[in-house]
Short mmCIF file of C-alpha atoms in Angstrom, two decimals:
data_model
loop_
_atom_site.label_atom_id
_atom_site.label_comp_id
_atom_site.label_asym_id
_atom_site.label_seq_id
_atom_site.Cartn_x
_atom_site.Cartn_y
_atom_site.Cartn_z
CA MET A 289 -14.50 -39.16 -11.54
CA ASN A 290 -15.90 -41.21 -14.31
CA VAL A 291 -17.16 -38.87 -16.60
CA ALA A 292 -18.62 -40.49 -18.98
CA ALA A 293 -20.59 -43.13 -16.43
CA PHE A 294 -21.60 -40.31 -13.93
CA ILE A 295 -23.00 -38.40 -17.27
CA GLU A 296 -24.98 -41.75 -17.66
CA ARG A 297 -27.01 -42.42 -14.33
CA ASN A 298 -27.91 -39.40 -14.15
CA PHE A 299 -29.13 -37.47 -17.26
CA THR A 300 -31.86 -38.56 -18.97
CA GLU A 301 -32.43 -38.56 -22.16
CA ALA A 302 -34.49 -35.23 -22.28
CA ASP A 303 -32.01 -33.68 -20.14
CA ARG A 304 -29.10 -33.56 -22.09
CA ARG A 305 -32.03 -32.32 -24.84
CA PHE A 306 -32.28 -29.37 -22.47
CA PHE A 307 -28.26 -28.96 -22.28
CA ALA A 308 -27.47 -28.61 -25.08
CA ALA A 309 -29.81 -26.46 -26.70
CA ARG A 310 -29.03 -24.34 -23.84
CA GLY A 311 -25.02 -24.98 -25.50
CA ILE A 312 -24.47 -25.70 -21.70
CA ASP A 313 -22.35 -28.54 -21.90
CA LEU A 314 -22.80 -31.91 -19.00
CA ARG A 315 -19.39 -31.45 -17.42
CA GLU A 316 -19.75 -28.56 -16.57
CA VAL A 317 -23.17 -29.24 -15.17
CA ASN A 318 -21.26 -32.29 -12.65
CA ARG A 319 -19.42 -29.89 -11.86
CA GLN A 320 -20.70 -27.17 -10.53
CA ILE A 321 -23.68 -29.86 -8.72
CA GLU A 322 -19.75 -31.13 -7.49
CA LEU A 323 -19.84 -27.30 -6.47
CA LEU A 324 -23.71 -27.62 -4.51
CA THR A 325 -23.29 -30.50 -2.46
CA LYS A 326 -19.92 -29.68 -1.51
CA GLU A 327 -18.54 -27.73 1.00
CA PRO A 328 -17.71 -24.89 -0.87
CA LYS A 329 -13.53 -23.61 -0.84
CA ARG A 330 -12.99 -20.64 1.48
CA THR A 331 -10.17 -17.92 0.52
CA HIS A 332 -7.52 -17.61 3.39
CA ALA A 333 -7.16 -14.06 4.77
CA VAL A 334 -3.53 -13.20 5.54
CA ARG A 335 -4.25 -9.87 6.45
CA ALA A 336 -6.20 -6.40 5.58
CA CYS A 337 -4.09 -4.23 2.86
CA THR A 338 -3.92 -1.20 4.31
CA PRO A 339 -1.39 2.19 3.26
CA GLY A 340 1.78 0.29 2.12
CA ASP A 341 1.33 -3.23 3.01
CA GLY A 342 -0.56 -3.71 -0.22
CA VAL A 343 -2.69 0.16 -1.60
CA MET A 344 -0.67 2.13 -2.98
CA ILE A 345 -0.86 6.44 -0.99
CA ILE A 346 -0.33 8.40 -4.61
CA GLU A 347 -0.11 12.30 -4.25
CA GLY A 348 1.93 15.24 -4.55
CA SER A 349 3.82 15.17 -8.30
CA GLU A 350 3.59 11.09 -8.39
CA ARG A 351 -0.08 11.83 -9.14
CA GLU A 352 0.14 14.49 -11.49
CA ARG A 353 2.65 12.35 -13.45
CA PHE A 354 0.39 9.11 -13.35
CA ILE A 355 -2.55 10.83 -14.43
CA ASP A 356 -0.13 12.83 -17.35
CA ARG A 357 0.12 8.70 -18.49
CA GLY A 358 -3.13 8.77 -18.16
CA ARG A 359 -4.39 11.25 -20.55
CA GLU A 360 -1.98 9.77 -22.63
CA GLU A 361 -3.14 6.97 -22.77
CA VAL A 362 -6.38 8.00 -23.58
CA THR A 363 -4.82 9.87 -26.50
CA LYS A 364 -3.64 5.95 -28.23
CA GLY A 365 -7.18 4.92 -27.93
CA ARG A 366 -6.65 2.34 -25.54
CA LEU A 367 -9.15 2.87 -23.31
CA THR A 368 -12.66 1.41 -23.59
CA ASP A 369 -14.99 1.33 -20.35
CA PHE A 370 -17.03 -1.88 -19.19
CA ILE A 371 -20.83 -0.86 -17.18
CA PRO A 372 -22.43 -3.46 -16.09
CA ALA A 373 -25.02 -2.85 -16.03
CA SER A 374 -27.88 -5.84 -15.79
CA GLY A 375 -29.66 -5.24 -13.07
CA ALA A 376 -33.56 -3.32 -12.80
CA ALA A 377 -34.12 -1.25 -10.46
CA THR A 378 -36.79 -3.08 -8.49
CA ARG A 379 -34.54 -3.27 -5.17
CA MET A 380 -34.35 0.76 -5.45
CA PHE A 381 -37.12 1.30 -4.94
CA ALA A 382 -37.64 -1.84 -1.71
CA ALA A 383 -38.60 -0.74 0.26
CA LEU A 384 -41.39 1.36 -0.97
CA GLN A 385 -42.86 -1.75 -2.41
CA GLU A 386 -43.49 -2.91 0.92
CA GLY A 387 -44.54 -0.33 2.67
CA ARG A 388 -46.90 -0.73 0.12
CA ASN A 389 -48.00 -4.45 0.36
CA LYS A 390 -48.66 -3.19 4.49
CA GLY A 391 -50.99 -1.39 3.41
CA ASP A 392 -52.80 3.16 3.93
CA ASP A 393 -52.87 1.61 7.61
CA TRP A 394 -49.01 1.15 8.36
CA LEU A 395 -48.22 4.18 5.88
CA ARG A 396 -50.06 5.92 7.88
CA GLN A 397 -48.52 4.94 11.24
CA VAL A 398 -45.45 5.37 8.77
CA PRO A 399 -44.06 9.43 10.92
CA ASN A 400 -44.30 7.99 14.62
CA SER A 401 -42.63 4.09 14.16
CA ALA A 402 -40.22 5.13 11.72
CA GLU A 403 -38.21 5.64 15.50
CA ASN A 404 -38.59 2.25 15.82
CA ASP A 405 -38.74 -0.01 12.67
CA LYS A 406 -36.12 0.37 9.76
CA THR A 407 -38.64 -0.07 7.12
CA SER A 408 -40.68 2.93 8.15
CA LYS A 409 -37.69 5.13 8.84
CA ALA A 410 -36.27 4.37 4.58
CA VAL A 411 -40.22 5.26 3.87
CA LEU A 412 -40.34 8.70 5.57
CA ASP A 413 -36.72 9.16 4.34
CA ILE A 414 -37.90 8.70 0.51
CA PHE A 415 -41.65 10.87 1.39
CA ASN A 416 -39.36 13.82 3.10
CA SER A 417 -36.84 13.51 0.16
CA LEU A 418 -38.97 13.09 -2.95
CA LYS A 419 -38.01 17.66 -4.25
CA LYS A 420 -34.04 16.89 -4.15
CA PHE A 421 -34.91 13.89 -6.76
CA ALA A 422 -34.50 14.43 -10.66
CA PHE A 423 -37.34 12.68 -11.01
CA TYR A 424 -39.46 15.20 -9.16
CA GLN A 425 -41.69 17.06 -11.10
CA GLU A 426 -42.33 14.39 -13.54
CA LEU A 427 -43.75 12.49 -9.77
CA ARG A 428 -45.78 16.27 -9.42
CA GLU A 429 -46.99 15.60 -12.58
CA ALA A 430 -48.52 11.75 -11.96
CA VAL A 431 -49.38 12.20 -8.51
CA LEU A 432 -52.01 15.26 -10.13
CA ALA A 433 -53.28 12.80 -12.63
CA GLN A 434 -53.47 10.28 -10.70
CA SER A 435 -55.38 12.45 -7.63
CA ASN A 436 -57.44 14.14 -10.20
CA GLN A 437 -55.52 17.40 -8.94
CA GLU A 438 -56.21 16.65 -5.91
CA VAL A 439 -52.91 15.88 -4.49
CA ASP A 440 -50.32 18.98 -5.97
CA LEU A 441 -46.85 17.48 -4.00
CA ASP A 442 -45.77 21.74 -3.87
CA LYS A 443 -47.83 21.35 -1.11
CA CYS A 444 -47.44 19.04 0.86
CA ASP A 445 -43.47 17.61 3.11
CA GLY A 446 -43.47 13.84 3.53
CA ALA A 447 -44.57 13.09 6.83
CA ALA A 448 -47.89 15.28 5.92
CA LEU A 449 -48.32 12.77 3.55
CA LEU A 450 -48.20 9.79 4.59
CA ARG A 451 -50.66 11.25 7.77
CA ASP A 452 -52.40 12.15 5.19
CA GLY A 453 -53.45 8.76 3.10
CA HIS A 454 -51.57 9.43 0.73
CA GLY A 455 -48.63 7.32 0.83
CA SER A 456 -50.12 4.46 -1.14
CA LEU A 457 -50.75 7.00 -3.89
CA VAL A 458 -47.55 8.88 -4.06
CA ILE A 459 -45.68 5.10 -4.23
CA SER A 460 -47.89 4.10 -6.81
CA ALA A 461 -47.53 7.52 -9.02
CA MET A 462 -43.18 6.88 -8.42
CA VAL A 463 -42.95 2.66 -9.50
CA ASP A 464 -46.49 1.73 -10.96
CA GLU A 465 -46.17 1.36 -15.24
CA ASN A 466 -49.46 3.84 -14.39
CA GLY A 467 -46.78 6.17 -13.12
CA LEU A 468 -43.58 6.93 -13.94
CA GLY A 469 -42.65 3.03 -13.86
CA LEU A 470 -39.42 3.39 -11.91
CA ALA A 471 -39.18 0.26 -10.44
CA ALA A 472 -39.59 -1.44 -13.63
CA LYS A 473 -36.42 0.22 -15.94
CA PRO A 474 -32.84 -0.43 -15.60
CA LYS A 475 -31.08 1.37 -12.75
CA ALA A 476 -29.54 2.68 -16.46
CA LEU A 477 -32.15 4.49 -17.55
CA ILE A 478 -33.49 5.67 -13.89
CA PRO A 479 -33.37 9.79 -14.13
CA PHE A 480 -29.91 10.16 -11.51
CA HIS A 481 -29.36 14.32 -11.59
CA ARG A 482 -31.46 17.60 -12.60
CA TYR A 483 -30.08 20.82 -14.42
CA ASP A 484 -32.21 22.94 -14.74
CA GLU A 485 -35.33 21.18 -16.34
CA LYS A 486 -33.57 18.84 -18.00
CA THR A 487 -32.61 15.40 -16.69
CA ARG A 488 -29.75 12.85 -17.25
CA THR A 489 -29.74 8.70 -16.53
CA ALA A 490 -27.32 6.99 -15.21
CA LEU A 491 -26.07 6.23 -18.31
CA ALA A 492 -26.12 9.41 -19.78
CA GLU A 493 -24.03 10.20 -17.13
CA HIS A 494 -21.70 7.58 -18.32
CA LEU A 495 -21.19 8.86 -21.56
CA ARG A 496 -20.37 12.31 -19.83
CA THR A 497 -17.63 11.29 -17.97
CA ALA A 498 -16.20 9.67 -20.61
CA ILE A 499 -16.36 12.85 -22.73
CA GLU A 500 -14.66 14.68 -19.60
CA VAL A 501 -12.06 11.57 -19.75
CA GLY A 502 -10.86 11.94 -23.01
CA ALA A 503 -11.01 11.08 -26.27
CA GLY A 504 -8.48 9.11 -28.57
CA SER A 505 -6.51 10.89 -31.32
CA ASP A 506 -9.15 9.40 -33.95
CA GLY A 507 -11.36 11.88 -31.61
CA VAL A 508 -13.66 8.54 -30.97
CA CYS A 509 -14.55 7.67 -26.54
CA ARG A 510 -15.41 3.82 -26.37
CA VAL A 511 -18.11 2.48 -23.52
CA HIS A 512 -19.58 -0.94 -23.30
CA PHE A 513 -22.69 -1.82 -21.60
CA THR A 514 -23.86 -4.86 -20.24
CA CYS A 515 -28.10 -5.72 -20.40
CA SER A 516 -31.12 -7.61 -20.61
CA PRO A 517 -32.13 -8.71 -23.58
CA GLU A 518 -36.03 -6.85 -22.70
CA HIS A 519 -34.13 -3.43 -22.25
CA MET A 520 -31.75 -3.43 -25.01
CA GLN A 521 -33.74 -0.91 -26.90
CA GLY A 522 -34.26 1.42 -24.57
CA PHE A 523 -30.07 1.20 -23.67
CA GLN A 524 -29.43 2.04 -27.39
CA THR A 525 -32.72 4.47 -28.09
CA GLU A 526 -31.15 6.45 -25.16
CA ALA A 527 -26.88 6.01 -26.20
CA GLN A 528 -27.77 7.07 -29.76
CA LEU A 529 -29.19 10.47 -28.17
CA VAL A 530 -26.80 11.62 -25.79
CA ALA A 531 -24.17 10.79 -28.44
CA ASP A 532 -25.93 12.41 -31.51
CA GLN A 533 -26.10 15.36 -28.74
CA LEU A 534 -22.52 15.31 -26.39
CA GLU A 535 -20.85 15.20 -30.44
CA ARG A 536 -22.38 18.22 -31.60
CA GLU A 537 -21.46 19.39 -28.43
CA HIS A 538 -17.63 18.60 -27.86
CA GLY A 539 -16.93 17.50 -31.19
CA VAL A 540 -15.70 14.01 -30.60
CA ARG A 541 -17.60 10.25 -31.28
CA ILE A 542 -18.59 8.15 -28.35
CA VAL A 543 -19.04 4.32 -29.85
CA THR A 544 -21.30 2.66 -27.56
CA SER A 545 -21.43 -0.91 -27.34
CA PHE A 546 -23.65 -3.86 -25.60
CA SER A 547 -24.39 -7.09 -24.45
CA ILE A 548 -26.25 -9.81 -23.25
CA GLN A 549 -25.34 -12.02 -20.42
CA ASP A 550 -24.21 -15.86 -22.36
CA PRO A 551 -27.22 -17.98 -21.70
CA ARG A 552 -24.28 -20.75 -21.81
CA THR A 553 -23.23 -19.26 -18.40
CA ASP A 554 -26.49 -19.68 -16.02
CA THR A 555 -25.97 -22.68 -13.51
CA VAL A 556 -27.54 -25.44 -12.32
CA CYS A 557 -30.07 -25.74 -8.71
CA VAL A 558 -29.74 -28.63 -6.12
CA ASN A 559 -32.29 -29.56 -4.38
CA GLY A 560 -32.20 -31.19 -0.08
CA GLN A 561 -31.17 -34.54 -1.85
CA GLY A 562 -28.20 -33.20 -3.83
CA GLU A 563 -30.19 -34.06 -7.38
CA LEU A 564 -30.69 -31.17 -9.89
CA ALA A 565 -33.57 -29.01 -8.87
CA ARG A 566 -36.52 -28.68 -10.76
CA ASP A 567 -39.61 -27.10 -12.58
CA GLN A 568 -43.35 -27.82 -12.63
CA ASN A 569 -42.59 -29.50 -16.22
CA GLY A 570 -39.66 -31.16 -14.71
CA ASN A 571 -36.38 -29.18 -16.98
CA PRO A 572 -33.31 -28.18 -14.76
CA ILE A 573 -34.25 -25.64 -12.76
CA LEU A 574 -31.40 -22.83 -14.23
CA ARG A 575 -30.19 -19.53 -12.78
CA GLN A 576 -28.36 -16.35 -14.26
CA ALA A 577 -24.51 -16.68 -12.75
CA GLY A 578 -23.87 -13.41 -11.03
CA HIS A 579 -21.83 -10.65 -12.56
CA GLY A 580 -18.92 -13.08 -13.40
CA ALA A 581 -20.70 -14.30 -16.46
CA LEU A 582 -19.45 -12.04 -17.33
CA LEU A 583 -16.05 -13.02 -17.62
CA VAL A 584 -17.39 -13.97 -21.62
CA ASN A 585 -18.74 -10.78 -22.48
CA LEU A 586 -14.87 -8.52 -21.16
CA GLN A 587 -13.01 -11.84 -23.33
CA LYS A 588 -15.91 -10.90 -26.31
CA LEU A 589 -14.62 -7.20 -26.08
CA ALA A 590 -10.88 -8.48 -25.45
CA ASP A 591 -11.76 -10.02 -28.67
CA ASP A 592 -12.11 -7.06 -30.77
CA GLY A 593 -9.62 -4.89 -30.06
CA ALA A 594 -9.89 -3.58 -26.60
CA ASP A 595 -6.79 -2.73 -25.00
CA VAL A 596 -7.33 -1.48 -21.59
CA VAL A 597 -11.32 -1.46 -20.24
CA TYR A 598 -12.32 0.05 -17.17
CA ILE A 599 -14.85 -1.69 -15.34
CA ASN A 600 -17.20 0.11 -13.24
CA ASN A 601 -20.82 -0.76 -11.76
CA ILE A 602 -23.32 1.52 -12.82
CA ASP A 603 -24.81 3.90 -10.11
CA ASN A 604 -21.44 5.23 -9.47
CA VAL A 605 -21.25 8.11 -11.16
CA HIS A 606 -21.72 12.09 -10.11
CA PRO A 607 -23.06 14.62 -11.76
CA ASP A 608 -21.25 17.68 -13.60
CA SER A 609 -20.55 19.84 -10.17
CA ASN A 610 -18.50 16.28 -8.55
CA LYS A 611 -17.35 15.03 -11.19
CA GLY A 612 -14.02 16.47 -11.05
CA GLU A 613 -11.48 14.06 -8.96
CA PHE A 614 -13.53 11.07 -10.40
CA VAL A 615 -11.96 11.65 -13.59
CA SER A 616 -8.62 12.69 -12.80
CA SER A 617 -9.30 9.49 -10.21
CA LYS A 618 -9.79 7.83 -13.54
CA LEU A 619 -6.96 8.86 -15.57
CA MET A 620 -4.20 8.11 -13.05
CA LEU A 621 -5.75 4.37 -12.24
CA LEU A 622 -5.15 4.35 -16.22
CA GLY A 623 -1.60 6.06 -15.61
CA VAL A 624 -0.51 3.72 -13.02
CA MET A 625 -2.42 0.55 -14.86
CA ALA A 626 0.18 1.48 -17.90
CA GLU A 627 3.28 1.95 -15.94
CA VAL A 628 2.54 -1.69 -14.08
CA GLN A 629 1.82 -3.18 -17.48
CA GLU A 630 5.18 -1.80 -18.91
CA ILE A 631 7.14 -2.83 -15.89
CA ALA A 632 6.21 -6.63 -16.43
CA HIS A 633 6.83 -6.77 -19.66
CA THR A 634 9.81 -5.45 -19.64
CA ALA A 635 10.42 -7.86 -17.41
CA LEU A 636 9.43 -10.48 -19.97
CA LYS A 637 11.42 -9.09 -22.70
CA ALA A 638 14.56 -9.25 -20.59
CA LEU A 639 13.89 -12.81 -19.13
CA GLN A 640 14.07 -14.71 -22.34
CA SER A 641 17.84 -13.73 -22.59
CA PRO A 642 19.17 -15.70 -20.24
CA MET A 643 19.74 -14.37 -17.20
CA THR A 644 22.63 -15.21 -13.94
CA ASP A 645 21.62 -16.96 -10.85
CA GLY A 646 22.36 -13.37 -9.32
CA GLY A 647 20.61 -11.19 -12.25
CA ILE A 648 17.37 -13.39 -11.97
CA GLY A 649 18.05 -12.31 -8.57
CA GLU A 650 17.85 -8.45 -8.29
CA LEU A 651 15.13 -8.36 -11.52
CA TYR A 652 12.75 -10.35 -8.53
CA THR A 653 14.15 -7.96 -5.67
CA GLU A 654 12.60 -5.25 -8.27
CA LEU A 655 9.45 -6.90 -9.63
CA LYS A 656 8.46 -7.46 -5.64
CA ARG A 657 9.50 -3.49 -4.84
CA GLN A 658 7.59 -2.46 -7.86
CA ILE A 659 4.39 -3.85 -8.32
CA GLY A 660 4.02 -6.12 -5.18
CA LEU A 661 5.49 -10.17 -7.58
CA SER A 662 5.66 -12.57 -4.49
CA ILE A 663 6.94 -15.74 -4.77
CA PRO A 664 7.08 -18.75 -2.08
CA GLY A 665 9.97 -18.25 -0.43
CA ASP A 666 10.61 -21.90 0.14
CA VAL A 667 9.80 -22.24 -3.78
CA TRP A 668 12.36 -19.37 -4.96
CA LYS A 669 15.07 -20.27 -2.38
CA SER A 670 15.39 -24.39 -4.00
CA SER A 671 14.99 -23.25 -7.73
CA ASN A 672 18.27 -22.85 -10.06
CA ALA A 673 18.17 -19.70 -12.47
CA VAL A 674 16.06 -21.40 -15.44
CA LYS A 675 13.14 -22.44 -12.89
CA LYS A 676 13.70 -18.72 -11.42
CA ALA A 677 13.25 -17.87 -14.82
CA ARG A 678 10.16 -19.50 -15.69
CA LEU A 679 8.41 -18.75 -12.20
CA LEU A 680 8.71 -14.98 -12.75
CA LYS A 681 7.58 -15.67 -16.21
CA ALA A 682 4.56 -17.65 -15.06
CA ALA A 683 3.72 -14.63 -12.04
CA LEU A 684 4.13 -11.86 -14.46
CA ASP A 685 3.02 -13.24 -17.79
CA ARG A 686 -1.11 -12.81 -17.05
CA PRO A 687 -3.66 -9.78 -17.43
CA VAL A 688 -2.56 -6.76 -15.14
CA ARG A 689 -5.62 -4.47 -12.68
CA VAL A 690 -5.21 -1.21 -10.87
CA VAL A 691 -7.75 -1.40 -8.78
CA GLY A 692 -8.82 1.93 -7.33
CA VAL A 693 -10.29 1.42 -3.25
CA VAL A 694 -11.61 4.16 -0.93
CA ARG A 695 -11.22 3.86 3.21
CA ASN A 696 -13.38 1.91 5.04
CA THR A 697 -16.81 3.78 6.34
CA GLY A 698 -19.03 1.17 6.39
CA GLU A 699 -20.49 0.15 3.27
CA PRO A 700 -21.19 -3.52 2.07
CA GLY A 701 -18.94 -5.75 0.09
CA GLY A 702 -15.40 -5.97 -0.33
CA GLY A 703 -11.98 -5.25 0.35
CA PRO A 704 -8.46 -5.41 -0.39
CA MET A 705 -6.67 -8.10 1.08
CA TRP A 706 -2.91 -10.38 1.32
CA VAL A 707 -4.46 -13.86 0.27
CA LYS A 708 -2.37 -17.00 0.63
CA GLY A 709 -3.26 -19.59 -1.98
CA ALA A 710 -3.65 -22.90 -1.89
CA ASP A 711 0.23 -23.18 -3.86
CA GLU A 712 1.41 -21.28 -0.66
CA ARG A 713 1.39 -18.03 -2.94
CA ILE A 714 0.56 -14.35 -1.29
CA THR A 715 -1.39 -12.51 -3.38
CA LEU A 716 -4.01 -9.15 -3.46
CA GLN A 717 -7.13 -9.88 -3.98
CA ILE A 718 -9.96 -8.34 -3.42
CA VAL A 719 -12.29 -10.64 -0.80
CA GLU A 720 -16.02 -10.54 0.11
CA ASN A 721 -17.37 -11.51 4.15
CA HIS A 722 -18.72 -14.98 1.94
CA GLN A 723 -15.07 -15.70 1.14
CA LEU A 724 -14.35 -16.57 4.90
CA ASP A 725 -15.13 -19.43 6.67
CA PRO A 726 -18.36 -17.67 8.36
CA GLN A 727 -16.48 -19.59 12.25
CA ASN A 728 -13.60 -18.61 12.23
CA ALA A 729 -13.46 -15.92 14.24
CA GLU A 730 -9.36 -15.03 13.15
CA GLN A 731 -10.67 -14.46 9.87
CA GLN A 732 -13.69 -12.51 10.57
CA MET A 733 -11.43 -9.80 12.33
CA ILE A 734 -9.10 -9.83 9.57
CA PHE A 735 -12.50 -9.25 7.86
CA LYS A 736 -13.45 -6.31 9.84
CA GLY A 737 -10.46 -4.72 10.08
CA GLY A 738 -10.21 -3.91 6.60
CA THR A 739 -9.30 -0.19 5.89
CA HIS A 740 -10.43 0.37 2.51
CA PHE A 741 -13.26 -0.59 0.23
CA ASN A 742 -13.69 -2.03 -2.70
CA PRO A 743 -16.19 0.16 -5.49
CA VAL A 744 -15.52 -0.89 -8.08
CA MET A 745 -13.05 1.22 -10.39
CA ILE A 746 -10.82 -1.13 -11.73
CA MET A 747 -8.67 -0.17 -14.88
CA CYS A 748 -8.34 -4.32 -16.99
CA GLY A 749 -4.58 -4.43 -18.74
CA LEU A 750 -5.35 -6.96 -21.14
CA ARG A 751 -2.94 -7.63 -23.93
CA GLY A 752 0.54 -9.32 -23.35
CA THR A 753 3.59 -8.41 -24.38
CA ASP A 754 2.63 -9.77 -28.37
CA GLY A 755 -0.41 -7.87 -28.09
CA GLU A 756 -2.33 -11.03 -28.39
CA ALA A 757 -6.10 -10.30 -25.88
CA TYR A 758 -4.95 -13.39 -22.69
CA GLU A 759 -7.10 -16.25 -22.08
CA LEU A 760 -8.97 -14.80 -18.97
CA SER A 761 -10.59 -17.92 -18.54
CA ARG A 762 -6.43 -19.49 -17.72
CA PHE A 763 -7.12 -16.62 -14.84
CA VAL A 764 -9.98 -17.56 -12.61
CA ASP A 765 -9.88 -19.74 -9.81
CA GLN A 766 -12.67 -21.66 -10.81
CA GLU A 767 -13.71 -23.28 -7.03
CA ALA A 768 -14.44 -19.32 -5.93
CA VAL A 769 -18.15 -19.18 -6.56
CA LEU A 770 -20.93 -18.74 -4.04
CA VAL A 771 -23.64 -21.44 -2.78
CA SER A 772 -26.65 -20.01 -0.88
CA GLU A 773 -29.95 -21.04 -0.42
CA LYS A 774 -33.51 -19.78 -2.04
CA ASN A 775 -36.83 -19.94 -2.54
CA VAL A 776 -37.59 -21.54 -6.13
CA ALA A 777 -40.65 -22.59 -7.58
CA GLY A 778 -42.12 -22.69 -3.79
CA ASN A 779 -38.94 -24.75 -3.19
CA THR A 780 -35.28 -24.32 -0.86
CA VAL A 781 -32.91 -24.89 -3.36
CA ARG A 782 -28.90 -24.50 -2.95
CA ILE A 783 -27.99 -21.61 -6.04
CA LEU A 784 -24.53 -21.33 -7.51
CA GLU A 785 -23.23 -17.97 -8.91
CA LEU A 786 -19.51 -18.14 -10.62
CA PRO A 787 -16.30 -16.86 -9.52
CA GLY A 788 -16.98 -13.07 -8.89
CA LEU A 789 -16.39 -10.85 -11.67
CA TRP A 790 -13.63 -9.24 -9.74
CA ASN A 791 -13.00 -11.67 -7.23
CA GLY A 792 -12.21 -15.72 -7.81
CA SER A 793 -12.94 -14.64 -11.72
CA MET A 794 -9.93 -12.35 -11.33
CA ALA A 795 -7.70 -13.90 -8.71
CA GLU A 796 -4.70 -14.81 -11.03
CA TRP A 797 -4.02 -11.64 -12.46
CA LEU A 798 -1.31 -8.96 -11.39
CA THR A 799 -2.51 -7.10 -9.33
CA VAL A 800 -2.52 -3.63 -7.66
CA PHE A 801 -4.79 -1.95 -5.17
CA VAL A 802 -4.59 2.70 -4.83
CA GLU A 803 -5.79 4.64 -2.84
CA VAL A 804 -8.64 7.26 -3.94
CA ASP A 805 -10.42 9.64 -2.70
CA GLY A 806 -13.93 8.57 -0.78
CA ALA A 807 -15.86 11.73 -3.13
CA THR A 808 -15.64 9.21 -5.86
CA PHE A 809 -17.34 7.09 -4.94
CA ALA A 810 -21.54 7.68 -5.26
CA PRO A 811 -23.49 4.10 -4.84
CA VAL A 812 -27.09 4.53 -5.72
CA LYS A 813 -29.12 1.56 -3.90
CA SER A 814 -32.07 2.82 -2.94
CA VAL A 815 -33.98 6.00 -4.14
CA VAL A 816 -32.83 7.41 -1.22
CA ASP A 817 -29.52 7.68 -2.07
CA LEU A 818 -30.39 10.08 -4.86
CA ALA A 819 -31.05 12.85 -2.22
CA ARG A 820 -27.66 12.63 -1.11
CA PRO A 821 -25.43 15.95 -1.70
CA ALA A 822 -23.04 13.79 -3.58
CA HIS A 823 -26.22 13.21 -7.03
CA GLN A 824 -27.28 17.25 -6.80
CA CYS A 825 -26.28 18.96 -9.27
#
């Protein structure tokens, strides 16, 4: 493609100024348009990872050894938590909002229709769980205030509240600004757990978990949150309050940092003719590009000194009563990561000196056994000692990720797979269903047969043998994007999400999967999830 001619032909002077003001290169815009107007690249799954075939099962004394190694790495001050927390809590309350939109008469019928209607069941489950929510006492007060003291939640069950016509009142008290305003808050600032008369937000639980895992020898724990610009002040205020309290209680200092998704990672949309979709003012429409955009934030963290980064979702937190297994699993993953990284770095240093063909063969055999290193057989066999050394260096000199995976219980999302790349290498990848060909029955069967699920518990080693941070963009599968259709400004357009942070953005990382206990996974996708035993104190 003649890029200069393409830019000249397709972008007006106003377009150039628009993208320049946002720091977006026109070559990148061209690339995105091309991705949006062609068939998406499909991942080729060879087979699902299973115990002993891609998923490590670590038990007994070996588990304790890795936990001890993890504690050593914490003491060295290597660990920083990275918590993507930009999302609003809107989806947690989606069923309530939908039910309210259907009207008071519909809400009155919910107890009778819940058996046959998905939305009715979701609403009834939430109403039946009100007393289990951490924010119940505050909700009760809000309902009393809005009803002029006429409706007391203590005296009503969920079904009765709905039948008696109080459904909209309770929903308003929970989600609207004149009540608790929970739907407009970020998930990080929602009260998840109650301890006697005090509640803790998801953000607060992450900071307390960091304390449980331990501090470096300097007495410092480091936690980084991504957030949206409009909530930055709220994040900083909450984090400071919690950090001050924890320092008084434990004598440990928590250093929190925050970042927003870089606007330069926003992506364009195209209309049905494959042209840039535009708003009513004629400007190109831009959208946030999904969690893959946070690779920029991760890179900045590494450039600022972070060594090992642990990625965990904002809603996967645990009350004190359930933190034990989560903390020990986190330490185990850190211990495994440190050992895998040590093996890779030791091998890279050995390869700096000439080795015989036999010596290189033995090294490769050992690396396959220890960390699952893979080089296509025909390439390996046809190479001499010098080329084999180069192949091993290229395969080893990359960031390391150790991914905790849980047994698959039907949760939506990706799982560990053996994947064949364009270069015929078979590598370990986290694969989402949308990455596979929906028309290929064999590929769909492989996905459905997966035994494990990715709960996003990822330990990342970001530095090479020289101690320098890797340039993470070098290890991205740039075509592993998600293309979908959305209604934007009244028109159906195709939108683009960048390669997912733990999918395509880490496609070329050195990867190991380790089974962790299912008790470590307690996501909160709907508010009713907060009523589960895993979130009761």
